[in-house]
Every structure is written in C-alpha cells, then in structure tokens.
Amino acid sequence: AQDFPRRNRLVAGMALGLVVVEAAQRSGSLISARLANDMGRLVFAVPGSPLDPRAAGCNALLKDGVTLVTEAADVLGALAPLAGTRPPRTAPLAEAPDISALPPPGENDRADVLEALGPTPIAVDDIIRHTGMSAAQISMVLLELDLAGRLERHAGGNVSLIA
C-alpha cells in the first residue's frame, strides 16, 4: 500500500491521458486523475449511475470538467493530436439485419433478457454476452419492452428497465 502513491505518480507521468472507468468517492483512481491533471495530461471519465456509489468518483470528475468517455474512439480522438496520429475513422453503418426470417422470441428468451436488465443502464453488447442470444433476438425483445413502456434507452446504446 505504501507504493501506491509512487506508482500512481509514475502511471500519470508516463501516459498521454488517464481514463477513470469506475471510482468511488474516495478512490486511489481519483488520486491518479488529480496527478495526471496536475502534470498536464488529459483526464477522461466513464459516467456511471448516480445511484451507484462505485460511480460517485467518476461522476464528480465529470462535474469538474474532465472529458466524458462512452467509447474508445472518444479517447483515441482526443489523444490523436498529442500522439501525432489522425483521429480514428468511424466505420460506415452496416445495413440492419433482416429480422423477419427469425422466429419470434420465446418466454425463456424474454426471461433471460429481463434477468440481464435492471435499473442501472447496461450495454446491449453485454446483454448479448450474458444471454448468448443473437443481436437480432435481443433487439426484438428490447423493442417489445420499449413498446410496452418498460425500457429506457440511454446514451451510448445502453438500456435499463423502468422501475
């Protein structure tokens, strides 16, 4: 534990920027973020639910004006000028899959998706990984929930159940 301050200072000094993904109000990650800021490094934070104490530090950093991150391209784009590279190009949008050929989701599918959802926003990709269902099947269940008024959509493609 006595080496953490020294390690945090080294990490902050070696990086072009520092991303804080999850930090409670009193977290060592916040010390690293302060050190990076003091050294003129870019500081980024991933927002979290205001109801989650594990996100209080990140949310406080965002209130203080650090750069909001919702995907890797946010970091790469901000660091590109410092690294002497071009910002990443975003891939063209693919055509939507034809879901008319898929069978409608069953009750077990709906139950699996509902189990993955909660009041805290979650990425659709995480639901796909959790359930093992296809993206098209997940989209159909989420659409049903949305039309029933039970789903809330958030920035970055995240979703949550309406309490």
mmCIF file of C-alpha atoms in Angstrom:
data_model
loop_
_atom_site.group_PDB
_atom_site.id
_atom_site.type_symbol
_atom_site.label_atom_id
_atom_site.label_comp_id
_atom_site.label_asym_id
_atom_site.label_seq_id
_atom_site.Cartn_x
_atom_site.Cartn_y
_atom_site.Cartn_z
ATOM 1 C CA ALA A 1 0.000 0.000 0.000
ATOM 2 C CA GLN A 2 2.890 2.376 0.653
ATOM 3 C CA ASP A 3 3.961 2.104 -3.017
ATOM 4 C CA PHE A 4 0.589 3.184 -4.426
ATOM 5 C CA PRO A 5 1.289 6.955 -4.405
ATOM 6 C CA ARG A 6 4.616 6.446 -6.193
ATOM 7 C CA ARG A 7 3.068 4.022 -8.681
ATOM 8 C CA ASN A 8 0.144 6.399 -9.324
ATOM 9 C CA ARG A 9 2.575 9.261 -9.990
ATOM 10 C CA LEU A 10 4.536 7.079 -12.461
ATOM 11 C CA VAL A 11 1.393 5.968 -14.278
ATOM 12 C CA ALA A 12 0.133 9.537 -14.551
ATOM 13 C CA GLY A 13 3.507 10.786 -15.785
ATOM 14 C CA MET A 14 4.043 8.099 -18.427
ATOM 15 C CA ALA A 15 0.640 8.424 -20.088
ATOM 16 C CA LEU A 16 -0.741 10.967 -22.529
ATOM 17 C CA GLY A 17 -4.085 10.625 -20.793
ATOM 18 C CA LEU A 18 -5.755 8.763 -17.974
ATOM 19 C CA VAL A 19 -9.178 7.089 -18.153
ATOM 20 C CA VAL A 20 -11.088 6.517 -14.916
ATOM 21 C CA VAL A 21 -13.676 3.802 -15.522
ATOM 22 C CA GLU A 22 -15.069 3.261 -12.029
ATOM 23 C CA ALA A 23 -14.146 5.088 -8.845
ATOM 24 C CA ALA A 24 -15.854 5.547 -5.513
ATOM 25 C CA GLN A 25 -15.764 8.973 -3.870
ATOM 26 C CA ARG A 26 -12.537 8.115 -2.008
ATOM 27 C CA SER A 27 -10.577 6.111 -4.547
ATOM 28 C CA GLY A 28 -6.940 5.777 -5.485
ATOM 29 C CA SER A 29 -8.035 6.277 -9.079
ATOM 30 C CA LEU A 30 -9.017 9.831 -8.191
ATOM 31 C CA ILE A 31 -5.517 10.442 -6.852
ATOM 32 C CA SER A 32 -4.105 9.249 -10.178
ATOM 33 C CA ALA A 33 -6.554 11.517 -12.028
ATOM 34 C CA ARG A 34 -5.505 14.532 -9.940
ATOM 35 C CA LEU A 35 -1.823 13.773 -10.530
ATOM 36 C CA ALA A 36 -2.384 13.389 -14.277
ATOM 37 C CA ASN A 37 -4.271 16.675 -14.390
ATOM 38 C CA ASP A 38 -1.523 18.429 -12.408
ATOM 39 C CA MET A 39 1.020 17.105 -14.950
ATOM 40 C CA GLY A 40 -0.997 18.482 -17.857
ATOM 41 C CA ARG A 41 -2.272 15.108 -19.029
ATOM 42 C CA LEU A 42 -5.764 14.617 -20.377
ATOM 43 C CA VAL A 43 -8.184 13.066 -17.902
ATOM 44 C CA PHE A 44 -11.233 11.103 -19.035
ATOM 45 C CA ALA A 45 -14.072 9.511 -17.075
ATOM 46 C CA VAL A 46 -16.780 6.994 -17.879
ATOM 47 C CA PRO A 47 -20.107 8.087 -16.368
ATOM 48 C CA GLY A 48 -21.974 5.802 -14.015
ATOM 49 C CA SER A 49 -25.362 5.601 -12.394
ATOM 50 C CA PRO A 50 -25.909 8.352 -9.812
ATOM 51 C CA LEU A 51 -27.397 5.631 -7.593
ATOM 52 C CA ASP A 52 -24.192 3.566 -7.665
ATOM 53 C CA PRO A 53 -21.595 4.593 -5.040
ATOM 54 C CA ARG A 54 -18.900 2.936 -7.180
ATOM 55 C CA ALA A 55 -19.514 5.637 -9.804
ATOM 56 C CA ALA A 56 -19.514 8.667 -7.484
ATOM 57 C CA GLY A 57 -15.855 9.490 -8.173
ATOM 58 C CA CYS A 58 -16.235 9.337 -11.959
ATOM 59 C CA ASN A 59 -19.380 11.430 -11.845
ATOM 60 C CA ALA A 60 -17.607 14.022 -9.657
ATOM 61 C CA LEU A 61 -14.719 14.156 -12.156
ATOM 62 C CA LEU A 62 -17.214 14.779 -14.948
ATOM 63 C CA LYS A 63 -18.813 17.597 -12.947
ATOM 64 C CA ASP A 64 -15.323 19.074 -12.571
ATOM 65 C CA GLY A 65 -14.932 19.146 -16.343
ATOM 66 C CA VAL A 66 -12.909 16.098 -17.381
ATOM 67 C CA THR A 67 -13.652 14.586 -20.788
ATOM 68 C CA LEU A 68 -16.628 12.234 -20.948
ATOM 69 C CA VAL A 69 -15.913 8.800 -22.446
ATOM 70 C CA THR A 70 -18.529 6.405 -23.770
ATOM 71 C CA GLU A 71 -16.369 4.512 -26.261
ATOM 72 C CA ALA A 72 -12.717 4.007 -27.164
ATOM 73 C CA ALA A 73 -12.996 6.417 -30.102
ATOM 74 C CA ASP A 74 -13.566 9.267 -27.606
ATOM 75 C CA VAL A 75 -10.143 8.666 -26.073
ATOM 76 C CA LEU A 76 -8.349 7.971 -29.348
ATOM 77 C CA GLY A 77 -9.799 11.092 -30.950
ATOM 78 C CA ALA A 78 -8.727 13.321 -28.062
ATOM 79 C CA LEU A 79 -5.228 11.817 -27.863
ATOM 80 C CA ALA A 80 -4.558 11.694 -31.628
ATOM 81 C CA PRO A 81 -3.183 15.256 -31.873
ATOM 82 C CA LEU A 82 -0.859 14.612 -28.919
ATOM 83 C CA ALA A 83 0.391 11.332 -30.373
ATOM 84 C CA GLY A 84 0.891 12.749 -33.872
ATOM 85 C CA THR A 85 -1.713 10.472 -35.428
ATOM 86 C CA ARG A 86 -5.026 11.023 -37.112
ATOM 87 C CA PRO A 87 -8.259 10.507 -35.176
ATOM 88 C CA PRO A 88 -9.870 7.125 -35.833
ATOM 89 C CA ARG A 89 -12.340 6.951 -38.679
ATOM 90 C CA THR A 90 -15.719 5.683 -37.759
ATOM 91 C CA ALA A 91 -16.857 2.660 -39.690
ATOM 92 C CA PRO A 92 -19.816 3.105 -42.002
ATOM 93 C CA LEU A 93 -23.067 1.836 -40.582
ATOM 94 C CA ALA A 94 -23.955 -1.655 -41.688
ATOM 95 C CA GLU A 95 -27.374 -2.409 -43.055
ATOM 96 C CA ALA A 96 -29.868 -3.577 -40.463
ATOM 97 C CA PRO A 97 -30.263 -7.357 -40.406
ATOM 98 C CA ASP A 98 -33.453 -8.841 -41.811
ATOM 99 C CA ILE A 99 -35.197 -9.994 -38.656
ATOM 100 C CA SER A 100 -38.373 -11.074 -40.438
ATOM 101 C CA ALA A 101 -36.858 -14.543 -41.023
ATOM 102 C CA LEU A 102 -36.188 -15.104 -37.314
ATOM 103 C CA PRO A 103 -38.727 -16.840 -35.113
ATOM 104 C CA PRO A 104 -40.268 -14.549 -32.501
ATOM 105 C CA PRO A 105 -38.558 -14.641 -29.113
ATOM 106 C CA GLY A 106 -39.936 -17.182 -26.665
ATOM 107 C CA GLU A 107 -40.762 -16.725 -22.997
ATOM 108 C CA ASN A 108 -37.361 -18.116 -21.958
ATOM 109 C CA ASP A 109 -35.654 -15.553 -24.211
ATOM 110 C CA ARG A 110 -37.677 -12.739 -22.664
ATOM 111 C CA ALA A 111 -36.888 -14.013 -19.159
ATOM 112 C CA ASP A 112 -33.151 -14.156 -19.958
ATOM 113 C CA VAL A 113 -33.166 -10.559 -21.209
ATOM 114 C CA LEU A 114 -35.188 -9.361 -18.209
ATOM 115 C CA GLU A 115 -32.687 -11.078 -15.904
ATOM 116 C CA ALA A 116 -29.839 -9.162 -17.566
ATOM 117 C CA LEU A 117 -31.652 -5.825 -17.247
ATOM 118 C CA GLY A 118 -32.013 -3.703 -14.145
ATOM 119 C CA PRO A 119 -32.299 -0.056 -13.076
ATOM 120 C CA THR A 120 -28.646 0.635 -13.980
ATOM 121 C CA PRO A 121 -28.020 1.131 -17.713
ATOM 122 C CA ILE A 122 -26.271 -1.770 -19.453
ATOM 123 C CA ALA A 123 -24.798 -2.028 -22.943
ATOM 124 C CA VAL A 124 -26.750 -4.149 -25.408
ATOM 125 C CA ASP A 125 -23.486 -5.998 -26.176
ATOM 126 C CA ASP A 126 -23.319 -7.021 -22.517
ATOM 127 C CA ILE A 127 -26.864 -8.403 -22.729
ATOM 128 C CA ILE A 128 -25.851 -10.396 -25.809
ATOM 129 C CA ARG A 129 -22.834 -11.831 -23.960
ATOM 130 C CA HIS A 130 -24.883 -12.559 -20.826
ATOM 131 C CA THR A 131 -27.725 -14.333 -22.615
ATOM 132 C CA GLY A 132 -25.891 -15.915 -25.553
ATOM 133 C CA MET A 133 -28.720 -14.764 -27.814
ATOM 134 C CA SER A 134 -28.180 -13.123 -31.209
ATOM 135 C CA ALA A 135 -28.218 -9.358 -31.596
ATOM 136 C CA ALA A 136 -31.388 -9.631 -33.679
ATOM 137 C CA GLN A 137 -33.183 -11.651 -30.974
ATOM 138 C CA ILE A 138 -32.105 -9.182 -28.279
ATOM 139 C CA SER A 139 -33.297 -6.291 -30.450
ATOM 140 C CA MET A 140 -36.713 -7.902 -30.808
ATOM 141 C CA VAL A 141 -37.107 -8.412 -27.039
ATOM 142 C CA LEU A 142 -35.893 -4.870 -26.320
ATOM 143 C CA LEU A 143 -38.338 -3.486 -28.872
ATOM 144 C CA GLU A 144 -41.188 -5.365 -27.182
ATOM 145 C CA LEU A 145 -40.147 -3.956 -23.798
ATOM 146 C CA ASP A 146 -39.797 -0.466 -25.278
ATOM 147 C CA LEU A 147 -43.256 -0.585 -26.843
ATOM 148 C CA ALA A 148 -44.686 -1.824 -23.533
ATOM 149 C CA GLY A 149 -43.163 1.215 -21.782
ATOM 150 C CA ARG A 150 -40.828 -0.918 -19.654
ATOM 151 C CA LEU A 151 -37.481 0.051 -21.240
ATOM 152 C CA GLU A 152 -35.473 3.255 -21.066
ATOM 153 C CA ARG A 153 -32.804 3.980 -23.665
ATOM 154 C CA HIS A 154 -29.665 5.877 -22.642
ATOM 155 C CA ALA A 155 -26.700 7.498 -24.353
ATOM 156 C CA GLY A 156 -24.131 5.168 -25.829
ATOM 157 C CA GLY A 157 -26.682 2.488 -26.714
ATOM 158 C CA ASN A 158 -27.283 1.488 -23.099
ATOM 159 C CA VAL A 159 -30.682 0.356 -21.827
ATOM 160 C CA SER A 160 -32.345 -0.173 -18.454
ATOM 161 C CA LEU A 161 -35.663 -1.278 -17.037
ATOM 162 C CA ILE A 162 -38.029 1.450 -15.959
ATOM 163 C CA ALA A 163 -38.588 0.987 -12.237
#
